[in-house]
Coordinates of C-alpha atoms in Angstrom, one line a residue:
Chain A
M78 CA 90.3 227.4 64.2
S79 CA 91.0 231.1 64.1
E80 CA 93.4 232.7 66.6
H81 CA 90.4 234.5 68.1
E82 CA 88.5 231.3 68.7
V83 CA 91.5 229.7 70.3
K84 CA 91.9 232.6 72.6
K85 CA 88.3 232.4 73.6
L86 CA 88.7 228.6 74.4
E87 CA 91.8 229.4 76.4
E88 CA 89.9 231.9 78.4
I89 CA 87.1 229.5 79.2
F90 CA 89.7 226.9 80.1
E91 CA 91.6 229.2 82.5
A92 CA 88.3 230.1 84.1
R93 CA 87.4 226.5 84.7
I94 CA 90.8 225.9 86.3
A95 CA 90.3 229.0 88.5
R96 CA 87.0 227.6 89.6
D97 CA 88.8 224.3 90.6
E98 CA 86.9 222.4 88.0
K99 CA 88.5 219.1 86.8
I100 CA 89.7 218.9 83.2
E101 CA 88.7 215.6 81.6
P102 CA 90.4 213.8 78.7
K103 CA 87.7 214.8 76.1
D104 CA 87.6 218.5 77.1
W105 CA 89.4 221.1 75.1
M106 CA 92.8 221.9 76.5
P107 CA 95.8 224.0 75.3
E108 CA 98.4 222.0 73.6
K109 CA 101.0 223.0 76.1
Y110 CA 98.7 221.8 79.0
R111 CA 98.5 218.4 77.3
K112 CA 102.2 218.2 76.6
T113 CA 103.2 219.3 80.2
H114 CA 100.9 216.6 81.6
I115 CA 102.2 213.9 79.4
R116 CA 105.7 214.9 80.4
Q117 CA 105.0 215.1 84.2
M118 CA 102.7 212.0 84.4
S119 CA 105.0 209.8 82.3
Q120 CA 108.0 210.9 84.3
H121 CA 106.1 210.0 87.4
A122 CA 105.1 206.6 85.9
H123 CA 108.7 205.9 84.8
S124 CA 109.9 206.8 88.4
E125 CA 107.6 204.2 89.8
I126 CA 108.9 201.5 87.4
V127 CA 112.6 202.3 87.7
G128 CA 112.0 202.7 91.4
M129 CA 111.2 199.0 91.6
L130 CA 114.8 198.2 90.9
P131 CA 116.7 199.5 93.9
E132 CA 114.3 197.9 96.3
G133 CA 113.8 194.8 94.2
N134 CA 117.5 194.4 94.7
W135 CA 116.9 193.3 98.3
I136 CA 113.9 191.0 97.9
T137 CA 115.9 187.8 97.8
R138 CA 118.0 188.9 100.7
A139 CA 115.4 190.4 103.1
P140 CA 116.3 189.4 106.7
S141 CA 113.0 188.0 107.8
L142 CA 110.0 186.4 106.1
R143 CA 107.8 189.2 107.3
R144 CA 110.1 191.9 105.9
K145 CA 110.4 190.0 102.6
A146 CA 106.6 189.8 102.2
A147 CA 106.2 193.5 103.0
L148 CA 109.0 194.5 100.5
L149 CA 107.4 192.3 97.8
A150 CA 104.0 193.9 98.4
K151 CA 105.6 197.3 98.3
V152 CA 107.3 196.8 95.0
Q153 CA 104.1 195.3 93.6
D154 CA 102.3 198.5 94.7
E155 CA 104.9 200.5 92.8
A156 CA 104.2 198.5 89.6
G157 CA 100.5 199.2 90.2
H158 CA 101.2 202.9 90.5
G159 CA 103.1 202.8 87.3
L160 CA 100.2 201.1 85.6
Y161 CA 97.6 203.8 86.8
L162 CA 99.9 206.6 85.8
Y163 CA 100.5 205.2 82.3
S164 CA 96.8 204.7 81.9
A165 CA 96.1 208.3 83.0
C166 CA 98.8 209.4 80.5
E167 CA 97.2 207.4 77.7
T168 CA 94.0 209.4 78.1
L169 CA 95.9 212.3 76.6
G170 CA 96.5 210.3 73.4
V171 CA 99.9 208.9 73.8
S172 CA 100.5 205.1 73.9
R173 CA 102.4 203.2 76.6
D174 CA 104.8 201.8 74.0
E175 CA 105.7 205.4 72.9
L176 CA 106.2 206.3 76.6
F177 CA 108.5 203.3 77.1
E178 CA 110.4 204.3 73.9
Q179 CA 111.0 207.7 75.4
L180 CA 112.3 206.2 78.7
H181 CA 114.5 203.7 77.0
S182 CA 116.0 206.3 74.6
G183 CA 116.8 208.6 77.5
K184 CA 114.4 211.3 76.2
A185 CA 112.1 211.0 79.2
K186 CA 113.4 211.4 82.7
Y187 CA 112.7 209.6 86.0
S188 CA 113.4 210.6 89.5
S189 CA 117.1 211.1 90.1
I190 CA 116.9 209.3 93.5
F191 CA 116.7 205.9 91.9
N192 CA 120.2 206.2 90.4
Y193 CA 121.7 205.6 93.9
P194 CA 122.6 202.0 94.9
T195 CA 121.0 200.1 97.7
V196 CA 124.0 198.7 99.5
T197 CA 122.6 197.5 102.8
W198 CA 119.3 196.3 104.2
A199 CA 119.0 199.6 106.1
D200 CA 118.5 201.3 102.7
M201 CA 115.1 199.7 102.5
G202 CA 114.2 201.6 105.7
A203 CA 115.8 204.9 104.5
I204 CA 114.1 204.7 101.2
G205 CA 110.7 204.2 102.8
W206 CA 111.2 206.9 105.4
L207 CA 113.0 209.6 103.4
V208 CA 112.4 208.9 99.7
D209 CA 108.7 208.0 100.1
G210 CA 108.5 210.9 102.6
A211 CA 109.8 213.4 100.1
A212 CA 107.6 211.8 97.4
I213 CA 104.5 212.3 99.5
I214 CA 105.3 216.0 100.1
N215 CA 105.5 216.4 96.3
Q216 CA 102.4 214.3 95.6
V217 CA 99.8 215.1 98.1
P218 CA 99.0 218.5 96.4
L219 CA 98.5 216.5 93.2
C220 CA 95.4 214.9 94.6
N221 CA 93.8 218.3 93.9
T222 CA 95.5 219.0 90.6
S223 CA 93.4 220.2 87.7
F224 CA 93.6 217.2 85.4
G225 CA 91.0 214.7 86.6
P226 CA 92.7 211.3 85.7
Y227 CA 95.9 212.4 87.3
A228 CA 94.2 213.7 90.5
R229 CA 92.2 210.5 90.8
A230 CA 95.3 208.3 90.3
M231 CA 97.2 210.3 93.0
V232 CA 94.5 209.7 95.6
R233 CA 95.2 206.0 95.5
V234 CA 99.0 206.4 95.1
C235 CA 99.3 208.7 98.1
K236 CA 97.4 206.3 100.4
E237 CA 99.8 203.5 99.6
E238 CA 102.8 205.8 99.8
S239 CA 102.0 206.8 103.3
F240 CA 101.7 203.2 104.3
H241 CA 105.1 202.5 102.7
Q242 CA 106.6 205.5 104.5
R243 CA 105.4 204.2 107.9
Q244 CA 106.8 200.8 107.0
G245 CA 110.2 202.3 106.1
Y246 CA 110.3 204.3 109.3
E247 CA 109.5 201.1 111.3
I248 CA 112.4 199.4 109.7
M249 CA 114.7 202.3 110.8
L250 CA 113.2 202.2 114.3
T251 CA 113.8 198.4 114.6
L252 CA 117.4 198.9 113.5
C253 CA 117.9 201.8 115.9
K254 CA 116.6 199.7 118.8
G255 CA 118.7 196.8 117.8
S256 CA 122.4 196.0 118.1
E257 CA 125.3 198.4 117.7
E258 CA 125.9 197.1 114.1
Q259 CA 122.3 197.6 113.2
K260 CA 122.3 201.2 114.5
E261 CA 125.5 201.9 112.5
M262 CA 123.8 200.4 109.4
A263 CA 120.9 202.8 109.9
Q264 CA 123.1 205.8 110.4
D265 CA 125.1 205.0 107.3
A266 CA 121.9 204.7 105.3
L267 CA 120.7 208.1 106.5
N268 CA 124.1 209.6 105.6
R269 CA 123.9 208.3 102.1
W270 CA 120.1 209.0 101.4
W271 CA 119.7 212.4 103.1
W272 CA 121.0 214.7 100.5
P273 CA 119.7 212.8 97.5
S274 CA 116.2 212.9 99.2
L275 CA 116.4 216.7 99.5
M276 CA 117.3 216.8 95.8
M277 CA 114.1 215.0 95.0
L278 CA 112.2 218.2 95.6
G279 CA 113.8 219.7 92.6
P280 CA 116.2 222.5 91.8
T281 CA 115.9 225.8 93.7
D282 CA 113.1 228.1 92.8
A283 CA 115.5 230.4 90.8
E284 CA 116.5 227.4 88.6
S285 CA 113.1 225.8 88.2
V286 CA 111.8 226.3 84.7
H287 CA 108.3 224.8 85.0
T288 CA 107.2 226.2 88.3
E289 CA 105.3 229.3 87.2
Q290 CA 103.2 227.5 84.6
S291 CA 102.6 224.5 86.9
M292 CA 101.3 226.7 89.7
K293 CA 98.8 228.2 87.3
W294 CA 97.5 224.8 86.3
K295 CA 97.5 223.7 90.0
L296 CA 100.1 221.0 89.2
K297 CA 102.0 222.7 91.9
R298 CA 100.8 224.6 95.0
K299 CA 104.1 225.4 96.6
S300 CA 107.6 226.0 95.3
N301 CA 110.4 223.5 95.4
D302 CA 112.1 225.4 98.2
E303 CA 109.0 225.6 100.3
L304 CA 108.4 221.9 99.9
R305 CA 112.0 221.1 100.8
Q306 CA 111.7 223.2 103.9
Q307 CA 108.5 221.4 104.8
F308 CA 110.3 218.0 104.3
I309 CA 113.2 219.0 106.5
D310 CA 111.0 220.5 109.3
Q311 CA 109.0 217.3 109.4
T312 CA 111.9 214.8 109.1
V313 CA 114.5 216.2 111.6
P314 CA 112.3 215.4 114.7
Q315 CA 111.9 211.9 113.3
A316 CA 115.6 211.5 113.1
D317 CA 115.8 212.7 116.7
I318 CA 113.4 210.0 117.8
L319 CA 115.5 207.4 116.1
G320 CA 118.6 208.8 117.8
L321 CA 120.3 209.4 114.4
T322 CA 122.3 212.4 113.3
I323 CA 121.4 214.2 110.1
P324 CA 124.6 214.5 108.0
D325 CA 124.6 218.3 107.8
P326 CA 126.8 220.3 110.2
D327 CA 124.9 223.5 109.2
L328 CA 121.5 222.2 110.3
K329 CA 120.0 224.1 113.2
W330 CA 116.7 225.3 114.5
N331 CA 116.0 228.9 113.8
E332 CA 113.8 230.4 116.5
E333 CA 112.9 233.5 114.4
T334 CA 111.7 231.8 111.3
G335 CA 110.3 228.7 113.1
H336 CA 112.1 226.5 110.6
Y337 CA 115.4 224.5 110.4
D338 CA 118.2 226.2 108.6
F339 CA 120.3 223.8 106.6
G340 CA 123.5 223.6 104.5
E341 CA 124.1 224.0 100.8
I342 CA 123.0 221.2 98.5
D343 CA 125.6 219.9 96.1
W344 CA 123.8 221.0 92.9
D345 CA 126.7 219.8 90.7
E346 CA 126.0 216.3 91.9
F347 CA 122.3 216.8 91.2
W348 CA 122.8 217.8 87.6
Q349 CA 125.4 215.1 87.1
V350 CA 122.8 212.5 88.1
V351 CA 120.0 214.1 86.2
K352 CA 122.1 214.1 83.1
G353 CA 122.7 210.4 83.3
H354 CA 126.0 210.2 85.1
G355 CA 125.0 209.1 88.6
P356 CA 126.2 205.9 90.3
C357 CA 123.5 203.6 88.8
N358 CA 122.0 205.5 85.8
K359 CA 123.6 203.0 83.3
E360 CA 122.5 199.9 85.3
R361 CA 119.0 201.1 85.8
M362 CA 118.5 201.9 82.1
K363 CA 120.1 198.6 81.1
A364 CA 117.8 196.6 83.4
R365 CA 114.7 198.3 81.9
V366 CA 115.9 198.0 78.3
D367 CA 116.9 194.4 78.8
A368 CA 113.5 193.6 80.3
W369 CA 111.8 195.2 77.4
E370 CA 113.9 193.6 74.7
N371 CA 114.0 190.1 76.2
G372 CA 110.3 190.3 76.7
A373 CA 109.5 191.2 73.1
W374 CA 108.9 187.5 72.1
V375 CA 106.5 187.2 75.0
R376 CA 104.5 190.3 74.0
D377 CA 104.5 189.1 70.3
A378 CA 103.2 185.7 71.4
A379 CA 100.4 187.2 73.5
M380 CA 99.4 189.4 70.5
A381 CA 99.5 186.5 68.0
H382 CA 97.5 184.3 70.3
A383 CA 94.8 186.9 70.9
E384 CA 94.5 187.5 67.2
K385 CA 94.1 183.7 66.6
K386 CA 91.4 183.5 69.3
Q387 CA 89.6 186.5 67.8
K388 CA 89.7 184.9 64.3
N389 CA 88.4 181.6 65.7
L390 CA 85.6 183.3 67.4
K391 CA 84.6 185.2 64.3
E392 CA 84.6 182.0 62.3
A393 CA 82.5 180.2 64.9
I394 CA 79.9 183.0 64.6
Chain B
M74 CA 107.6 166.6 119.3
N75 CA 105.9 164.9 116.4
N76 CA 108.8 164.5 114.0
N77 CA 106.8 163.0 111.2
L78 CA 104.3 165.9 111.2
Y79 CA 107.1 168.4 111.4
N80 CA 108.9 166.9 108.5
Y81 CA 105.7 166.5 106.4
I82 CA 104.9 170.2 106.9
L83 CA 108.4 171.2 105.8
G84 CA 108.0 169.0 102.7
V85 CA 105.0 171.0 101.7
A86 CA 106.1 174.4 102.8
D87 CA 109.6 174.4 101.4
N88 CA 108.2 174.1 97.9
S89 CA 106.4 177.4 98.4
L90 CA 109.3 179.2 99.9
I91 CA 111.8 178.3 97.3
L92 CA 109.5 179.0 94.4
A93 CA 108.6 182.4 96.0
Q94 CA 112.3 183.1 96.2
R95 CA 112.8 182.4 92.5
L96 CA 109.8 184.6 91.6
G97 CA 111.2 187.3 93.8
E98 CA 114.3 187.5 91.6
L99 CA 112.1 188.6 88.7
C100 CA 110.7 191.7 90.3
G101 CA 111.1 194.7 87.9
H102 CA 112.4 192.5 85.0
G103 CA 109.3 191.1 83.5
P104 CA 108.2 191.4 79.8
T105 CA 105.2 193.6 80.7
L106 CA 104.1 195.5 83.7
E107 CA 101.1 193.2 84.1
T108 CA 103.2 190.0 84.2
D109 CA 105.5 191.6 86.6
I110 CA 102.7 192.4 89.0
A111 CA 101.2 188.9 88.5
L112 CA 104.4 187.1 89.3
T113 CA 105.1 189.3 92.3
N114 CA 101.6 188.5 93.4
I115 CA 102.1 184.8 93.1
S116 CA 105.4 185.1 95.0
L117 CA 103.7 187.0 97.8
D118 CA 100.9 184.3 98.0
L119 CA 103.4 181.5 98.3
L120 CA 105.4 183.4 100.9
G121 CA 102.2 183.9 102.9
Q122 CA 101.5 180.2 102.8
T123 CA 105.0 179.4 103.8
R124 CA 104.8 181.7 106.8
S125 CA 101.6 179.9 108.0
Y126 CA 103.2 176.5 107.6
Y127 CA 106.4 177.5 109.3
Q128 CA 104.7 179.2 112.2
Y129 CA 102.8 175.9 112.8
A130 CA 106.0 173.9 112.4
A131 CA 107.8 176.2 114.8
K132 CA 105.1 175.5 117.4
I133 CA 105.5 171.8 116.9
K134 CA 109.3 172.0 117.2
G135 CA 109.1 174.1 120.3
E136 CA 112.4 175.4 121.9
D137 CA 113.2 178.7 120.3
A138 CA 112.0 177.8 116.8
T139 CA 110.4 180.6 114.7
E140 CA 109.3 180.9 111.1
D141 CA 112.6 182.7 110.5
S142 CA 114.8 180.1 112.2
I143 CA 113.2 177.5 110.0
A144 CA 113.6 179.5 106.8
F145 CA 117.1 181.0 107.4
L146 CA 119.0 178.6 109.6
R147 CA 118.6 175.2 108.0
L148 CA 121.3 173.8 105.8
E149 CA 120.9 172.9 102.2
R150 CA 120.7 169.2 103.1
E151 CA 117.8 169.9 105.4
Y152 CA 115.6 171.5 102.7
K153 CA 112.8 169.2 101.5
N154 CA 111.5 171.0 98.4
V155 CA 111.3 169.2 95.1
L156 CA 114.0 169.9 92.5
L157 CA 111.5 171.5 90.1
V158 CA 110.9 174.7 92.2
E159 CA 114.6 175.5 92.6
Q160 CA 115.3 175.5 88.9
P161 CA 116.5 178.9 87.6
N162 CA 114.4 181.5 85.8
T163 CA 116.4 181.1 82.5
H164 CA 113.8 182.9 80.4
F165 CA 110.1 183.6 80.6
G166 CA 109.2 180.3 79.1
F167 CA 111.0 178.5 81.9
V168 CA 109.3 180.7 84.5
I169 CA 105.9 179.8 83.1
A170 CA 106.6 176.1 82.5
R171 CA 108.0 175.7 86.0
Q172 CA 105.0 177.5 87.4
F173 CA 102.5 175.5 85.4
L174 CA 104.1 172.1 86.3
F175 CA 104.0 173.1 89.9
D176 CA 100.6 174.7 90.1
V177 CA 98.7 171.8 88.7
Y178 CA 100.3 169.6 91.4
H179 CA 100.0 172.2 94.1
Y180 CA 96.3 172.7 93.4
M181 CA 95.7 168.9 93.7
I182 CA 97.5 168.8 97.1
M183 CA 95.6 171.8 98.5
Q184 CA 92.3 170.3 97.4
Q185 CA 92.9 167.2 99.5
L186 CA 94.8 168.8 102.3
Q187 CA 91.6 170.7 103.1
N188 CA 90.3 167.4 104.4
S189 CA 93.3 166.7 106.6
K190 CA 92.6 165.5 110.1
D191 CA 95.1 168.1 111.2
L192 CA 92.9 171.2 111.5
N193 CA 95.8 173.6 111.1
L194 CA 96.8 172.1 107.8
A195 CA 93.2 172.0 106.7
A196 CA 92.8 175.7 107.5
I197 CA 96.0 176.7 105.6
A198 CA 94.9 174.7 102.6
N199 CA 91.4 176.1 102.8
K200 CA 92.8 179.7 102.6
G201 CA 95.5 178.8 100.1
I202 CA 93.4 177.0 97.5
K203 CA 91.9 180.2 96.2
E204 CA 95.3 181.6 95.6
V205 CA 96.6 178.5 94.0
S206 CA 93.6 178.3 91.7
Y207 CA 94.5 181.8 90.5
H208 CA 98.1 180.7 90.0
K209 CA 97.1 177.7 88.0
R210 CA 94.8 179.8 85.8
F211 CA 97.6 182.3 85.2
S212 CA 100.2 179.8 84.3
S213 CA 97.9 177.6 82.2
D214 CA 96.8 180.6 80.2
W215 CA 100.4 181.6 79.6
V216 CA 101.3 178.1 78.5
K217 CA 98.6 178.4 75.9
R218 CA 99.5 181.9 74.9
L219 CA 103.2 180.9 74.4
G220 CA 102.5 177.5 72.9
D221 CA 99.8 178.8 70.5
G222 CA 101.5 182.2 69.9
T223 CA 104.3 182.6 67.4
S224 CA 106.7 179.9 66.2
E225 CA 109.4 181.4 68.4
S226 CA 107.3 181.4 71.5
N227 CA 106.2 177.8 70.7
Q228 CA 109.8 176.7 70.4
K229 CA 110.7 178.5 73.7
I230 CA 108.0 177.1 75.8
Q231 CA 108.6 173.6 74.3
E232 CA 112.3 173.9 75.2
A233 CA 111.3 174.8 78.8
I234 CA 108.8 171.9 79.1
D235 CA 111.4 169.5 77.7
A236 CA 114.0 170.7 80.1
L237 CA 111.8 170.7 83.2
W238 CA 109.9 167.4 82.5
R239 CA 112.5 165.3 84.2
F240 CA 111.7 166.9 87.5
T241 CA 108.0 166.0 87.5
D242 CA 108.1 162.4 88.6
E243 CA 109.7 163.4 92.0
L244 CA 106.5 165.3 92.8
F245 CA 104.8 161.9 93.6
D246 CA 107.5 160.4 95.8
I247 CA 106.6 159.5 99.3
L248 CA 109.0 159.5 102.2
E249 CA 108.7 157.5 105.4
A250 CA 107.4 160.5 107.4
D251 CA 104.9 161.2 104.6
Q252 CA 103.6 157.6 104.7
K253 CA 103.1 157.7 108.5
M254 CA 101.1 160.9 108.1
I255 CA 99.1 159.5 105.3
N256 CA 98.2 156.6 107.5
E257 CA 97.0 159.0 110.2
G258 CA 94.8 160.9 107.7
V259 CA 96.9 164.0 108.0
A260 CA 98.9 164.0 104.8
V261 CA 97.9 163.8 101.1
D262 CA 98.9 160.6 99.4
V263 CA 100.5 162.2 96.4
S264 CA 101.4 158.9 94.8
K265 CA 97.7 158.6 94.0
L266 CA 97.6 161.9 92.2
K267 CA 100.1 161.0 89.5
A268 CA 97.8 159.7 86.8
A269 CA 95.4 162.6 87.2
Y270 CA 98.3 165.1 87.2
Y271 CA 99.8 163.8 83.9
E272 CA 96.4 163.8 82.4
E273 CA 95.6 167.4 83.3
V274 CA 99.1 168.6 82.3
S275 CA 98.9 166.8 79.0
E276 CA 95.5 168.2 78.2
V277 CA 96.8 171.8 78.5
L278 CA 100.0 171.0 76.6
K279 CA 98.0 169.5 73.8
E280 CA 95.7 172.5 73.6
A281 CA 98.8 174.7 73.5
N282 CA 100.4 172.7 70.6
I283 CA 103.2 171.6 72.8
Q284 CA 104.6 168.1 72.4
I285 CA 104.4 166.0 75.5
P286 CA 108.0 164.8 76.3
E287 CA 108.4 161.1 76.0
S288 CA 111.4 160.7 78.2
K289 CA 111.2 158.0 80.8
Y290 CA 114.3 159.3 82.6
F291 CA 113.6 161.4 85.7
T292 CA 115.8 163.1 88.3
R293 CA 114.9 163.1 92.0
G294 CA 116.5 163.9 95.3
G295 CA 115.1 167.3 96.5
K296 CA 112.6 165.7 98.9
K297 CA 115.5 163.9 100.6
G298 CA 117.6 167.0 100.8
I299 CA 119.8 166.2 97.8
H300 CA 119.5 169.2 95.7
S301 CA 120.7 170.6 92.4
E302 CA 123.8 172.8 92.4
H303 CA 121.5 175.8 92.1
M304 CA 120.2 175.4 95.6
G305 CA 123.4 176.5 97.4
Y306 CA 123.4 179.9 95.7
L307 CA 119.7 180.4 96.2
L308 CA 120.2 179.8 100.0
A309 CA 123.3 182.0 100.1
D310 CA 121.1 184.9 99.0
L311 CA 118.1 183.9 101.1
Q312 CA 120.1 183.4 104.3
Y313 CA 122.8 186.0 104.0
M314 CA 121.5 188.5 106.5
Q315 CA 120.6 186.0 109.2
R316 CA 123.9 184.2 108.8
T317 CA 125.9 187.5 108.9
Y318 CA 124.0 189.0 111.8
P319 CA 122.8 186.2 113.9
N320 CA 120.2 186.6 116.7
M321 CA 118.9 190.0 115.8
T322 CA 115.4 191.5 115.3
W323 CA 114.7 193.1 111.9

C-alpha cells in the first residue's frame, strides 16, 4: 500500500471514530490502534486474573458461609471477566498463550493495586468498596469506547463490578455497625487501601504518556486527574456514612470548586510498585507462573486427548 | 429435637462443606482459566447445598443454632464427612480423581434423596441434582482426558486413583442414626448403592485406560468423626474468624 493510500484509510478511520461508529475486528485499523488495544485490553485481562489472588487468599477463611459464597462468586466473576477480555484481545490477532507469556515474563503489566497484601477480612470490604469503585470509574466510559469487542465486554464487566462494589460496601457497613474490634479492622483496611486506590487512576495528567492518543480513540473520555477527583468526591461521603476517617490530613471540602481538596500522592511508592518492587509483586507473579507451569501437563493431556478423539472420528467416517 | 435426623443431615452436608473448602483453596491457581472457573463453580454449588442443609439442621436443633454455628463451632470429632473429601489437592490429578470418586456417589444419593419422606431433604436434593449431574460430567470428562491424554497425564491420574481408592469403601458405611432414618424412609440406604457405584466408576476408568485398583484394604472413620490429620488444619482455616471473634455479625 502506498503512503497516500494509507493516509486515505486513516482519514476514513478517524472519521468513523468521530461519528461514534464501532470499529470491528475485520475492519482496517492503524497498526498503532491495534497495538494500543492489545496492550490495554490484555493489561485489563491480566488485572482480572492477578486480582483473583488477593481475594482468593480469604476464601478458606471467610467468617460466614454467606460471605464465603459471595466471595467465591465474585472471584469466579473475575475469572470470567479475564476470559471475555482475553477473547476480545484475540480478535486483534494475538493468542492467549502469547498474552500469558507477556504477563509471566513481566513484559505486560497489570493493575498495581493487586500487589498489596490482604491481611484482614476487612480488606475484602475495602477492595470491593474502593478498588472496585475506582475500577468502575475507569471502566464505565469504556462501555462506549470505539473498539466494538472491548465495548461489549465492558458492558457486562461493569454490571458485575457495580454489584461487587455494593457487596464490598455492605461488608464495610456490617463491620462499622459491629463491635469495636470490627470497626477498628475496617478503619485499618481503609487506611491501607485508600492511597493505593487513588493510584489506580494512573499518574497525574502531566506524566501520563498515553492520554492524548487514548482520548482521540475514545478509550478515554476524562483525564486521570479528573477521574481521581470524581472518585474522591464520590467516596468521601460514603466514608462519612460508615463513620470512618479518610487517612489524609489535607482532605477538605472546597466551597469554591465544589470538590474535595486532597493531599499529595506518594508517586515514588507508585512507581516502585509499577516497576515490580511492591509488597506482593514477586508472590503474585510466582503464583501465576506456578499455576501455568504446574498446569502444563494438564493442558498437554487435554490437547492430546482432543487429537485422539478427532482422529477416531475421522476413521469412523 | 430429632437427633437422628439432625445427625443424618450433617452426615450428608459435611461432605459438601469440606469438599467446597478444598476446592476454594484452588481459586486462581488452576491449569487454565476455564478449569479455574469450573472448580470455583462446583465449590459454590456445594456451598449452596451445605447452607440449605445446615439451615434446616439449625431449625431442628433449635436454641441459637444457625448455619454458621454448625459450620464454624463444631470440633473436629463432631464432623461427619467421609475421609475422601478432606484429602489434599496434591495436584490436578488428585483434584479430579477425588471429585470423580465423590460425584458418582453424590449423584446416586441425590437421585434417591429426592424421594425422601422428609420434604425438606427431598426439595434440597431436587434442586441439587442438576448441579451434581454437571459436576459428575465435568469430573468424568477430565478423568478420561487425563487417563487417555499423554503418558504423563495417564500416570498422574492413575497415581491419584490408586491413592484415593482406599477411601471409597467408607462411602457405603451406615451408622446407627442413618439406619433409623432409613427405616423411616427419610435417608438413602447407601449400602445398597455399593455395587452400582463400583460398576459405574470402573466403566469410566476403563474407558480412560486407568487400571482399577485391586487393593482390598480400606480406611474409614470420617463418618464417626475420626478424621485424617489433614482435617485439623482445614478446620483451623475454616473456623479461624469465628473462633477469634466469637458472637459477631459479618
